[in-house]
Amino acid sequence: MNDFNESPVERDVSVYPRAIVDLARNPPLYTRMNDFTSSAFMKGACGDSMEFYLYIKEGVIEQASFYTDGCVSTRACGSVAAQFVSGKRLEEALAISPKMILDRLDGLPADFNHCAVLAVMTFLKAAAEYLLQP
């Protein structure tokens, strides 16, 4: 993945509130997990891809992480989603919605609302993979 400051998509961060840029530059839980219980990959309509990793034990998401090749918005949305579900019972985490992410990222330009959808859908796919395991 390109360094944040070198990516052509990242060059104009002036449309974002400072808090979103800071979150995208140092997103918590931004890593590929080696020992996961479930994972998922999705590619958004914009071309950004996202991976979500879950370590679930006794119905609790003990660890969640994400990885993306995407823009500021995708990184920020993935980070908020991973933080939201971490430590929650799976049933509780399934209540996540794009609106929750957008509310948390107050000031995300409306053109990038689809990034919240990508983050939620990738998490839900990872959760479904876990639930469908024999």
Short mmCIF file of C-alpha atoms in Angstrom, two decimals:
data_model
loop_
_atom_site.label_atom_id
_atom_site.label_comp_id
_atom_site.label_asym_id
_atom_site.label_seq_id
_atom_site.Cartn_x
_atom_site.Cartn_y
_atom_site.Cartn_z
CA MET A 1 0.00 0.00 0.00
CA ASN A 2 1.21 3.49 -0.73
CA ASP A 3 2.27 5.75 2.09
CA PHE A 4 -0.60 7.99 3.15
CA ASN A 5 1.12 11.16 1.92
CA GLU A 6 2.05 9.65 -1.45
CA SER A 7 -1.29 8.23 -2.49
CA PRO A 8 -2.91 10.32 -5.25
CA VAL A 9 -6.29 9.87 -3.58
CA GLU A 10 -4.94 11.41 -0.37
CA ARG A 11 -3.38 14.56 -1.76
CA ASP A 12 -6.35 16.84 -1.11
CA VAL A 13 -7.38 16.37 2.49
CA SER A 14 -8.76 19.91 2.77
CA VAL A 15 -12.34 18.64 2.40
CA TYR A 16 -12.07 16.69 5.67
CA PRO A 17 -12.25 17.86 9.27
CA ARG A 18 -8.88 17.57 11.00
CA ALA A 19 -10.12 14.78 13.31
CA ILE A 20 -10.98 12.56 10.32
CA VAL A 21 -7.58 13.16 8.68
CA ASP A 22 -5.83 12.34 11.96
CA LEU A 23 -7.89 9.16 12.35
CA ALA A 24 -7.09 8.09 8.77
CA ARG A 25 -3.38 8.73 9.24
CA ASN A 26 -3.21 6.65 12.43
CA PRO A 27 -6.26 4.38 12.37
CA PRO A 28 -6.61 2.17 15.43
CA LEU A 29 -7.00 -1.53 14.64
CA TYR A 30 -5.55 -1.09 11.13
CA THR A 31 -3.74 -4.37 10.61
CA ARG A 32 -4.12 -7.77 9.07
CA MET A 33 -4.71 -10.36 11.77
CA ASN A 34 -2.89 -13.69 11.61
CA ASP A 35 -4.91 -15.72 14.10
CA PHE A 36 -8.50 -14.85 13.28
CA THR A 37 -11.73 -16.76 13.70
CA SER A 38 -13.33 -15.17 10.65
CA SER A 39 -12.46 -12.73 7.92
CA ALA A 40 -13.99 -11.07 4.89
CA PHE A 41 -12.93 -9.09 1.83
CA MET A 42 -15.08 -6.71 -0.17
CA LYS A 43 -14.49 -4.24 -2.95
CA GLY A 44 -16.61 -1.11 -2.96
CA ALA A 45 -18.21 0.50 -5.98
CA CYS A 46 -15.53 3.21 -5.81
CA GLY A 47 -12.77 0.62 -6.22
CA ASP A 48 -11.53 0.67 -2.62
CA SER A 49 -11.16 -2.72 -1.01
CA MET A 50 -11.55 -3.59 2.65
CA GLU A 51 -10.65 -6.63 4.71
CA PHE A 52 -12.14 -7.30 8.14
CA TYR A 53 -10.74 -9.76 10.68
CA LEU A 54 -12.47 -11.05 13.80
CA TYR A 55 -11.29 -13.15 16.70
CA ILE A 56 -14.41 -14.41 18.44
CA LYS A 57 -14.39 -16.46 21.62
CA GLU A 58 -17.53 -17.64 23.40
CA GLY A 59 -19.68 -15.22 21.39
CA VAL A 60 -17.55 -12.14 22.14
CA ILE A 61 -15.49 -10.30 19.54
CA GLU A 62 -12.26 -10.21 21.50
CA GLN A 63 -10.37 -8.59 18.63
CA ALA A 64 -11.36 -6.88 15.42
CA SER A 65 -9.13 -5.30 12.83
CA PHE A 66 -9.39 -4.03 9.28
CA TYR A 67 -7.15 -3.33 6.33
CA THR A 68 -7.85 -1.21 3.26
CA ASP A 69 -6.14 0.23 0.23
CA GLY A 70 -8.68 3.02 0.30
CA CYS A 71 -8.89 6.74 0.83
CA VAL A 72 -9.13 8.89 3.95
CA SER A 73 -12.85 8.17 4.25
CA THR A 74 -12.49 4.42 3.86
CA ARG A 75 -9.72 4.27 6.46
CA ALA A 76 -11.69 6.38 8.93
CA CYS A 77 -14.88 4.36 8.42
CA GLY A 78 -13.05 1.04 8.78
CA SER A 79 -11.43 2.24 11.97
CA VAL A 80 -14.70 3.37 13.52
CA ALA A 81 -16.38 0.08 12.56
CA ALA A 82 -13.58 -2.03 14.06
CA GLN A 83 -13.58 0.02 17.24
CA PHE A 84 -17.36 -0.23 17.54
CA VAL A 85 -17.48 -4.03 17.33
CA SER A 86 -14.38 -4.79 19.41
CA GLY A 87 -15.22 -6.23 22.80
CA LYS A 88 -18.92 -6.62 22.05
CA ARG A 89 -21.01 -9.76 21.99
CA LEU A 90 -21.52 -10.72 18.36
CA GLU A 91 -25.29 -10.21 18.60
CA GLU A 92 -24.74 -6.67 19.89
CA ALA A 93 -22.14 -5.87 17.22
CA LEU A 94 -24.58 -6.88 14.48
CA ALA A 95 -26.50 -3.68 15.28
CA ILE A 96 -23.80 -1.57 13.61
CA SER A 97 -25.03 0.64 10.79
CA PRO A 98 -23.54 3.10 8.32
CA LYS A 99 -25.46 5.84 10.14
CA MET A 100 -23.62 5.05 13.38
CA ILE A 101 -20.31 5.46 11.59
CA LEU A 102 -21.39 8.66 9.85
CA ASP A 103 -22.63 10.11 13.15
CA ARG A 104 -19.27 9.34 14.75
CA LEU A 105 -17.42 10.86 11.78
CA ASP A 106 -19.36 14.10 11.89
CA GLY A 107 -18.17 16.16 8.95
CA LEU A 108 -17.39 13.35 6.52
CA PRO A 109 -18.21 14.75 3.07
CA ALA A 110 -21.49 13.25 1.80
CA ASP A 111 -19.75 12.06 -1.37
CA PHE A 112 -17.99 9.49 0.81
CA ASN A 113 -20.97 8.02 2.69
CA HIS A 114 -20.50 4.85 0.65
CA CYS A 115 -17.29 4.20 2.65
CA ALA A 116 -19.38 3.67 5.79
CA VAL A 117 -21.50 1.16 3.87
CA LEU A 118 -18.35 -0.68 2.73
CA ALA A 119 -17.04 -0.89 6.31
CA VAL A 120 -20.32 -2.20 7.70
CA MET A 121 -20.88 -4.68 4.88
CA THR A 122 -17.35 -6.07 5.23
CA PHE A 123 -17.82 -6.54 8.97
CA LEU A 124 -21.21 -8.19 8.42
CA LYS A 125 -19.73 -10.54 5.85
CA ALA A 126 -17.00 -11.57 8.36
CA ALA A 127 -19.68 -12.07 11.02
CA ALA A 128 -21.77 -14.18 8.63
CA GLU A 129 -18.71 -16.30 7.78
CA TYR A 130 -18.30 -16.99 11.49
CA LEU A 131 -21.96 -17.78 12.02
CA LEU A 132 -21.98 -20.19 9.05
CA GLN A 133 -19.02 -22.21 10.30
CA PRO A 134 -19.93 -25.81 11.20
#
